[in-house]
Amino acid sequence: MNTPALVGTARTAQEAREAFRLWLREHGLPVTGQRLAIAEVVIGSADHLSAEEVAQGLEAHGEKAGTATVYRTLDLLVKSGLVVERDFGEGFRRFEAARDVPHHEHLLCTECGAVQEFRDERLERMTTLIAEAHDFARQGHRLVIRGVCSACRRGTRPSDVRR
Amino acid sequence: MNTPALVGTARTAQEAREAFRLWLREHGLPVTGQRLAIAEVVIGSADHLSAEEVAQGLEAHGEKAGTATVYRTLDLLVKSGLVVERDFGEGFRRFEAARDVPHHEHLLCTECGAVQEFRDERLERMTTLIAEAHDFARQGHRLVIRGVCSACRRGTRPSDVRR
DNA sequence: GTAATTGCAAATTCTTTGCACATAT
DNA sequence: ATATGTGCAAAGAATTTGCAATTAC
């Protein structure tokens, strides 16, 4: 439920496990069942998951991990580059598989919380020029467009519960 | 200290008090010393203040208010339209005087936390078109460009303490 | 075996809420 | 007078941390 259209394709659960296992090995860190399971949930999902949703995803797979472990593993996944951290100003963070897409922006539905992604080359150039003009060494940017998605406008979506 | 260049000009402390007093009157709400003092700090400042910084600002003026009052009054100021709420993904909110500038974007220095503002007409049109293309009823957007400001690059700024 | 991870619960940070007391109108 | 605001301390939500028991290598 609530699986917004995406720019790229999430990799398979298996690929997720193996990619993370490799990274852990390379860094001399123990490969544990929890770590692989969490990688599978986050990287295998096409959604932008909150820490809580990751924990729920684990249980759906018949696995589980304590809250602390979920957060600690998410940090590792971000460090490994396999996962990207997002902040849509909801008061908590979301985690998204780092796909092959170099960079993309987000459309956030203020009704149901659904997220759509899109890419716009112009934005890349535009923000670079703007940063230059203000004598900033640009590191990156974030654009979130807020609005109401078509499903919510039509009253279709059965009111997701999002905080 | 740490007063980034701004797009518009903050109104004076007096204007702030009077504007808020008027709004409170119009809405049948009691005009209290705390409310006026908080309005003066937030609207009179050219910065993007956190709730804590507002409280500190009060003490600097020889006034003070409890945390709850600060938050409750900030809500009122936002409702009155005199103040705008911002979320730069720092884990807490910031509040900025609503100046005459209709909408502007932010450049955030990841070293010292300084914020510069800028305006770009193209962004307005661009985000409207993008929202349309995705069948979203656009409500607004937010662009934050992250980077390192010139002062920090030159090692000039005496390393602000920002969380 | 030993060092690192796990899970639980306690601690933190930002923000909200309940309630007795104080204050604006 | 009376409704509303204020401050304090407790409650909440998201996240982090301390620590004994457990597990990977």
CSV table of C-alpha atoms (C1' of nucleotides) in Angstrom, one decimal:
chain,number,residue,atom,x,y,z
A,1,MET,CA,0.0,0.0,0.0
A,2,ASN,CA,1.0,3.5,-0.8
A,3,THR,CA,3.8,2.8,-3.2
A,4,PRO,CA,4.4,5.9,-5.2
A,5,ALA,CA,5.7,5.8,-8.8
A,6,LEU,CA,9.5,6.0,-8.8
A,7,VAL,CA,12.2,7.2,-10.9
A,8,GLY,CA,14.4,4.1,-10.9
A,9,THR,CA,13.9,0.5,-9.9
A,10,ALA,CA,14.7,-0.8,-6.4
A,11,ARG,CA,17.2,-3.6,-6.5
A,12,THR,CA,16.1,-7.1,-5.4
A,13,ALA,CA,16.2,-8.2,-1.8
A,14,GLN,CA,19.0,-10.6,-2.6
A,15,GLU,CA,21.2,-7.9,-4.2
A,16,ALA,CA,20.6,-5.8,-1.1
A,17,ARG,CA,21.8,-8.4,1.3
A,18,GLU,CA,24.9,-9.2,-0.8
A,19,ALA,CA,25.8,-5.6,-1.4
A,20,PHE,CA,25.7,-4.8,2.3
A,21,ARG,CA,27.4,-8.0,3.3
A,22,LEU,CA,30.3,-7.1,1.0
A,23,TRP,CA,30.5,-3.6,2.4
A,24,LEU,CA,30.5,-4.9,6.0
A,25,ARG,CA,33.3,-7.4,5.1
A,26,GLU,CA,35.4,-4.7,3.5
A,27,HIS,CA,35.1,-2.7,6.7
A,28,GLY,CA,35.8,-5.5,9.1
A,29,LEU,CA,32.4,-5.3,10.7
A,30,PRO,CA,30.4,-8.4,11.8
A,31,VAL,CA,27.7,-9.5,9.4
A,32,THR,CA,24.6,-10.2,11.5
A,33,GLY,CA,21.2,-11.4,10.6
A,34,GLN,CA,19.6,-8.2,11.8
A,35,ARG,CA,21.9,-6.1,9.6
A,36,LEU,CA,21.1,-8.1,6.5
A,37,ALA,CA,17.4,-8.1,7.2
A,38,ILE,CA,17.3,-4.4,7.6
A,39,ALA,CA,19.3,-3.9,4.4
A,40,GLU,CA,16.8,-6.1,2.6
A,41,VAL,CA,13.8,-4.1,3.9
A,42,VAL,CA,15.2,-0.7,3.1
A,43,ILE,CA,17.0,-1.4,-0.1
A,44,GLY,CA,14.4,-3.8,-1.4
A,45,SER,CA,11.6,-1.3,-0.9
A,46,ALA,CA,10.6,1.3,-3.4
A,47,ASP,CA,9.4,3.6,-0.6
A,48,HIS,CA,10.8,6.3,1.6
A,49,LEU,CA,10.7,4.5,4.9
A,50,SER,CA,10.7,5.9,8.4
A,51,ALA,CA,12.6,4.0,11.1
A,52,GLU,CA,9.4,2.7,12.4
A,53,GLU,CA,8.3,1.5,9.0
A,54,VAL,CA,11.5,-0.3,8.7
A,55,ALA,CA,10.8,-2.1,12.0
A,56,GLN,CA,7.4,-3.0,10.7
A,57,GLY,CA,8.8,-4.2,7.5
A,58,LEU,CA,11.1,-6.6,9.4
A,59,GLU,CA,8.2,-8.1,11.2
A,60,ALA,CA,6.3,-8.6,7.9
A,61,HIS,CA,9.3,-10.7,6.9
A,62,GLY,CA,9.1,-12.7,10.1
A,63,GLU,CA,12.3,-11.1,11.4
A,64,LYS,CA,12.8,-8.4,14.0
A,65,ALA,CA,15.3,-6.1,15.6
A,66,GLY,CA,15.3,-3.6,18.5
A,67,THR,CA,14.8,0.1,17.8
A,68,ALA,CA,18.4,0.9,18.6
A,69,THR,CA,19.7,-1.7,16.2
A,70,VAL,CA,17.4,-0.4,13.5
A,71,TYR,CA,18.8,3.2,13.9
A,72,ARG,CA,22.4,2.0,14.2
A,73,THR,CA,22.1,-0.1,11.1
A,74,LEU,CA,20.4,2.7,9.1
A,75,ASP,CA,23.4,4.8,10.0
A,76,LEU,CA,25.7,2.1,8.6
A,77,LEU,CA,23.6,1.8,5.4
A,78,VAL,CA,23.9,5.6,4.9
A,79,LYS,CA,27.6,5.4,5.4
A,80,SER,CA,27.9,2.6,3.0
A,81,GLY,CA,26.2,4.7,0.4
A,82,LEU,CA,23.5,2.1,-0.2
A,83,VAL,CA,20.9,4.2,1.4
A,84,VAL,CA,20.1,7.9,1.4
A,85,GLU,CA,18.6,9.9,4.3
A,86,ARG,CA,15.8,12.3,3.6
A,87,ASP,CA,14.1,14.9,5.6
A,88,PHE,CA,10.7,16.2,4.4
A,89,GLY,CA,10.1,18.3,7.4
A,90,GLU,CA,7.7,15.8,9.0
A,91,GLY,CA,9.6,15.8,12.3
A,92,PHE,CA,11.3,12.5,11.6
A,93,ARG,CA,13.7,11.1,8.9
A,94,ARG,CA,13.0,8.8,6.1
A,95,PHE,CA,15.4,6.4,4.4
A,96,GLU,CA,15.5,5.5,0.7
A,97,ALA,CA,17.5,3.1,-1.3
A,98,ALA,CA,20.3,4.9,-3.3
A,99,ARG,CA,19.4,3.9,-6.8
A,100,ASP,CA,21.3,4.7,-10.0
A,101,VAL,CA,19.5,8.0,-10.3
A,102,PRO,CA,22.1,10.7,-9.6
A,103,HIS,CA,19.8,13.1,-7.9
A,104,HIS,CA,16.1,13.7,-7.8
A,105,GLU,CA,13.5,16.0,-6.2
A,106,HIS,CA,10.4,15.2,-4.3
A,107,LEU,CA,6.7,16.0,-4.5
A,108,LEU,CA,5.1,15.5,-1.1
A,109,CYS,CA,1.3,15.0,-0.8
A,110,THR,CA,0.3,17.0,2.4
A,111,GLU,CA,-2.8,14.9,2.7
A,112,CYS,CA,-1.6,11.3,2.6
A,113,GLY,CA,2.2,11.7,2.8
A,114,ALA,CA,2.8,9.9,-0.5
A,115,VAL,CA,6.0,10.9,-2.2
A,116,GLN,CA,6.6,11.2,-6.0
A,117,GLU,CA,10.0,11.7,-7.4
A,118,PHE,CA,11.1,13.5,-10.5
A,119,ARG,CA,14.3,14.7,-12.0
A,120,ASP,CA,15.1,18.0,-13.6
A,121,GLU,CA,18.4,18.8,-15.1
A,122,ARG,CA,17.8,22.5,-15.1
A,123,LEU,CA,17.7,22.5,-11.3
A,124,GLU,CA,21.2,21.1,-11.1
A,125,ARG,CA,22.6,23.9,-13.2
A,126,MET,CA,20.5,26.6,-11.6
A,127,THR,CA,21.5,25.8,-8.0
A,128,THR,CA,25.1,25.6,-9.0
A,129,LEU,CA,25.0,29.1,-10.5
A,130,ILE,CA,23.1,30.5,-7.6
A,131,ALA,CA,25.6,29.1,-5.1
A,132,GLU,CA,28.4,30.5,-7.2
A,133,ALA,CA,26.7,33.9,-7.2
A,134,HIS,CA,26.6,33.9,-3.4
A,135,ASP,CA,30.2,32.6,-3.0
A,136,PHE,CA,29.1,29.3,-1.6
A,137,ALA,CA,30.9,26.0,-2.3
A,138,ARG,CA,27.9,24.0,-3.3
A,139,GLN,CA,27.5,20.6,-1.7
A,140,GLY,CA,24.0,19.8,-2.8
A,141,HIS,CA,20.4,20.9,-2.7
A,142,ARG,CA,17.0,19.7,-1.8
A,143,LEU,CA,13.7,20.7,-3.4
A,144,VAL,CA,10.4,19.6,-2.0
A,145,ILE,CA,7.2,20.6,-3.7
A,146,ARG,CA,4.2,20.4,-1.4
A,147,GLY,CA,0.7,19.8,-2.7
A,148,VAL,CA,-2.2,17.4,-2.9
A,149,CYS,CA,-2.0,14.4,-5.1
A,150,SER,CA,-4.7,13.4,-7.6
A,151,ALA,CA,-5.9,10.4,-5.5
A,152,CYS,CA,-6.5,12.6,-2.5
A,153,ARG,CA,-8.2,15.3,-4.5
A,154,ARG,CA,-10.6,12.8,-5.9
A,155,GLY,CA,-11.1,11.5,-2.4
A,156,THR,CA,-10.0,8.1,-3.6
A,157,ARG,CA,-7.3,7.2,-1.2
A,158,PRO,CA,-8.7,5.6,2.0
A,159,SER,CA,-7.0,8.2,4.2
A,160,ASP,CA,-3.6,6.9,5.1
A,161,VAL,CA,-2.7,7.3,8.7
A,162,ARG,CA,0.4,9.4,8.8
A,163,ARG,CA,0.9,11.1,12.1
B,1,MET,CA,26.9,37.7,15.7
B,2,ASN,CA,26.1,35.5,12.7
B,3,THR,CA,23.8,37.8,11.0
B,4,PRO,CA,23.6,36.7,7.4
B,5,ALA,CA,22.8,39.2,4.6
B,6,LEU,CA,19.1,39.3,3.9
B,7,VAL,CA,16.8,39.9,1.0
B,8,GLY,CA,14.5,42.4,2.7
B,9,THR,CA,14.8,44.5,5.8
B,10,ALA,CA,13.5,43.5,9.2
B,11,ARG,CA,11.0,45.9,10.6
B,12,THR,CA,11.8,47.7,13.8
B,13,ALA,CA,11.1,46.4,17.2
B,14,GLN,CA,8.3,49.0,17.7
B,15,GLU,CA,6.6,48.1,14.4
B,16,ALA,CA,6.7,44.5,15.5
B,17,ARG,CA,5.0,45.1,18.8
B,18,GLU,CA,2.3,47.3,17.2
B,19,ALA,CA,1.6,44.9,14.4
B,20,PHE,CA,1.1,42.0,16.7
B,21,ARG,CA,-0.8,44.1,19.2
B,22,LEU,CA,-3.2,45.0,16.5
B,23,TRP,CA,-3.6,41.4,15.3
B,24,LEU,CA,-4.3,40.2,18.9
B,25,ARG,CA,-6.9,43.0,19.4
B,26,GLU,CA,-8.7,42.0,16.1
B,27,HIS,CA,-8.8,38.4,17.3
B,28,GLY,CA,-10.0,39.2,20.8
B,29,LEU,CA,-6.9,37.8,22.4
B,30,PRO,CA,-5.2,39.3,25.5
B,31,VAL,CA,-2.2,41.5,24.8
B,32,THR,CA,0.5,40.4,27.3
B,33,GLY,CA,3.9,41.6,27.9
B,34,GLN,CA,5.4,38.2,27.0
B,35,ARG,CA,3.6,38.2,23.6
B,36,LEU,CA,4.8,41.6,22.7
B,37,ALA,CA,8.3,40.9,23.8
B,38,ILE,CA,8.5,37.6,21.8
B,39,ALA,CA,7.1,39.4,18.7
B,40,GLU,CA,9.7,42.1,19.1
B,41,VAL,CA,12.6,39.5,19.3
B,42,VAL,CA,11.4,37.4,16.3
B,43,ILE,CA,10.2,40.1,14.0
B,44,GLY,CA,12.9,42.5,15.0
B,45,SER,CA,15.6,40.0,14.2
B,46,ALA,CA,17.0,39.5,10.7
B,47,ASP,CA,17.9,35.9,11.6
B,48,HIS,CA,16.1,32.6,11.4
B,49,LEU,CA,15.7,31.9,15.1
B,50,SER,CA,15.1,28.6,16.9
B,51,ALA,CA,12.7,28.6,19.8
B,52,GLU,CA,15.7,28.5,22.2
B,53,GLU,CA,17.3,31.4,20.5
B,54,VAL,CA,14.1,33.4,20.9
B,55,ALA,CA,14.2,32.6,24.6
B,56,GLN,CA,17.8,33.8,24.8
B,57,GLY,CA,16.9,36.9,22.8
B,58,LEU,CA,14.3,37.7,25.4
B,59,GLU,CA,16.8,37.5,28.3
B,60,ALA,CA,19.2,39.7,26.3
B,61,HIS,CA,16.3,42.3,26.4
B,62,GLY,CA,16.0,41.9,30.1
B,63,GLU,CA,12.6,40.1,29.6
B,64,LYS,CA,11.7,36.4,29.8
B,65,ALA,CA,9.0,33.8,29.2
B,66,GLY,CA,8.7,30.1,29.9
B,67,THR,CA,9.3,27.6,27.1
B,68,ALA,CA,5.7,26.8,26.7
B,69,THR,CA,4.8,30.5,26.3
B,70,VAL,CA,7.5,30.9,23.7
B,71,TYR,CA,6.2,28.0,21.6
B,72,ARG,CA,2.5,29.1,22.0
B,73,THR,CA,3.3,32.6,21.0
B,74,LEU,CA,5.4,31.5,18.0
B,75,ASP,CA,2.3,29.6,16.9
B,76,LEU,CA,0.2,32.8,17.2
B,77,LEU,CA,2.8,34.8,15.3
B,78,VAL,CA,2.8,32.2,12.5
B,79,LYS,CA,-1.0,32.3,12.4
B,80,SER,CA,-1.0,36.0,12.3
B,81,GLY,CA,1.2,35.9,9.2
B,82,LEU,CA,3.8,38.1,10.8
B,83,VAL,CA,6.2,35.2,11.1
B,84,VAL,CA,7.1,32.2,8.9
B,85,GLU,CA,8.2,28.8,10.1
B,86,ARG,CA,11.2,27.1,8.5
B,87,ASP,CA,12.6,23.6,8.6
B,88,PHE,CA,16.1,23.2,7.4
B,89,GLY,CA,16.3,19.5,8.4
B,90,GLU,CA,18.3,20.3,11.5
B,91,GLY,CA,16.0,18.5,13.8
B,92,PHE,CA,14.2,21.6,15.1
B,93,ARG,CA,12.3,24.5,13.6
B,94,ARG,CA,13.3,28.1,13.0
B,95,PHE,CA,11.2,31.2,12.8
B,96,GLU,CA,11.7,34.1,10.5
B,97,ALA,CA,10.0,37.5,10.2
B,98,ALA,CA,7.6,37.5,7.3
B,99,ARG,CA,9.0,40.4,5.3
B,100,ASP,CA,7.6,41.9,2.1
B,101,VAL,CA,9.4,39.3,0.1
B,102,PRO,CA,6.8,36.9,-1.3
B,103,HIS,CA,8.9,33.8,-1.3
B,104,HIS,CA,12.5,33.1,-1.2
B,105,GLU,CA,14.9,30.2,-1.0
B,106,HIS,CA,17.8,29.4,1.3
B,107,LEU,CA,21.5,28.7,1.1
B,108,LEU,CA,22.6,26.9,4.3
B,109,CYS,CA,26.3,26.8,5.3
B,110,THR,CA,26.9,23.3,6.6
B,111,GLU,CA,29.9,24.6,8.6
B,112,CYS,CA,28.5,27.5,10.6
B,113,GLY,CA,24.8,27.2,10.1
B,114,ALA,CA,24.6,30.7,8.5
B,115,VAL,CA,21.6,31.2,6.2
B,116,GLN,CA,21.6,33.4,3.1
B,117,GLU,CA,18.4,34.1,1.2
B,118,PHE,CA,17.8,34.6,-2.4
B,119,ARG,CA,14.9,34.9,-4.8
B,120,ASP,CA,14.4,33.3,-8.1
B,121,GLU,CA,11.3,33.8,-10.2
B,122,ARG,CA,12.0,30.9,-12.5
B,123,LEU,CA,11.7,28.5,-9.5
B,124,GLU,CA,8.1,29.6,-9.0
B,125,ARG,CA,7.1,28.8,-12.6
B,126,MET,CA,9.2,25.7,-12.7
B,127,THR,CA,7.7,24.1,-9.7
B,128,THR,CA,4.2,25.0,-10.8
B,129,LEU,CA,4.7,23.2,-14.1
B,130,ILE,CA,6.3,20.2,-12.5
B,131,ALA,CA,3.4,19.8,-10.0
B,132,GLU,CA,1.0,20.1,-12.9
B,133,ALA,CA,2.8,17.4,-14.9
B,134,HIS,CA,2.4,15.1,-11.9
B,135,ASP,CA,-1.2,15.9,-11.3
B,136,PHE,CA,-0.5,17.6,-8.0
B,137,ALA,CA,-2.4,20.6,-6.7
B,138,ARG,CA,0.7,22.7,-5.7
B,139,GLN,CA,0.7,24.4,-2.4
B,140,GLY,CA,4.2,25.6,-2.2
B,141,HIS,CA,7.8,24.5,-2.4
B,142,ARG,CA,11.0,24.7,-0.5
B,143,LEU,CA,14.6,24.7,-1.8
B,144,VAL,CA,17.6,24.6,0.3
B,145,ILE,CA,21.1,24.6,-1.2
B,146,ARG,CA,23.7,23.3,1.1
B,147,GLY,CA,27.3,24.4,0.9
B,148,VAL,CA,30.2,26.1,2.6
B,149,CYS,CA,30.1,29.9,2.8
B,150,SER,CA,33.0,32.1,1.9
B,151,ALA,CA,33.8,33.0,5.5
B,152,CYS,CA,34.1,29.4,6.5
B,153,ARG,CA,36.2,28.5,3.4
B,154,ARG,CA,38.6,31.2,4.3
B,155,GLY,CA,38.7,29.9,7.9
B,156,THR,CA,37.6,33.4,9.0
B,157,ARG,CA,34.5,32.7,11.0
B,158,PRO,CA,35.4,31.7,14.6
B,159,SER,CA,33.5,28.4,14.4
B,160,ASP,CA,29.9,29.1,15.6
B,161,VAL,CA,28.5,26.6,17.9
B,162,ARG,CA,25.4,25.2,16.2
B,163,ARG,CA,24.5,21.7,17.6
C,1,DG,C1',38.5,-16.3,23.2
C,2,DT,C1',37.8,-11.6,22.2
C,3,DA,C1',35.9,-7.7,20.3
C,4,DA,C1',31.7,-6.1,18.4
C,5,DT,C1',26.6,-6.3,18.3
C,6,DT,C1',22.1,-6.7,20.3
C,7,DG,C1',18.2,-5.4,23.1
C,8,DC,C1',16.4,-3.2,26.8
C,9,DA,C1',15.7,0.6,29.4
C,10,DA,C1',17.2,5.0,30.7
C,11,DA,C1',18.7,9.4,28.8
C,12,DT,C1',18.3,13.3,25.3
C,13,DT,C1',16.3,16.8,22.5
C,14,DC,C1',12.5,19.4,20.8
C,15,DT,C1',7.8,20.3,21.5
C,16,DT,C1',3.2,19.8,23.6
C,17,DT,C1',-0.1,19.5,27.4
C,18,DG,C1',-2.3,19.7,32.1
C,19,DC,C1',-3.2,22.4,35.8
C,20,DA,C1',-3.0,25.8,39.6
C,21,DC,C1',-2.1,30.6,39.7
C,22,DA,C1',-1.9,35.2,37.7
C,23,DT,C1',-3.5,38.8,34.5
C,24,DA,C1',-6.0,41.3,30.6
C,25,DT,C1',-10.3,43.2,29.5
D,1,DA,C1',-15.8,39.1,37.3
D,2,DT,C1',-14.4,35.9,34.0
D,3,DA,C1',-12.2,34.1,30.3
D,4,DT,C1',-7.5,33.6,28.9
D,5,DG,C1',-2.5,33.4,29.5
D,6,DT,C1',1.6,31.9,32.1
D,7,DG,C1',4.9,28.9,34.2
D,8,DC,C1',6.2,24.7,35.8
D,9,DA,C1',6.6,20.2,35.5
D,10,DA,C1',5.0,16.0,33.4
D,11,DA,C1',4.1,13.8,29.0
D,12,DG,C1',5.2,12.8,24.1
D,13,DA,C1',7.8,11.6,20.0
D,14,DA,C1',12.0,10.6,17.6
D,15,DT,C1',16.5,9.3,18.4
D,16,DT,C1',20.7,8.1,21.1
D,17,DT,C1',23.3,5.9,24.7
D,18,DG,C1',24.9,2.8,28.7
D,19,DC,C1',25.5,-1.8,29.8
D,20,DA,C1',25.0,-6.8,30.6
D,21,DA,C1',24.2,-10.7,27.7
D,22,DT,C1',25.0,-12.6,23.2
D,23,DT,C1',27.2,-13.6,18.8
D,24,DA,C1',30.5,-13.2,14.8
D,25,DC,C1',34.9,-14.3,13.5
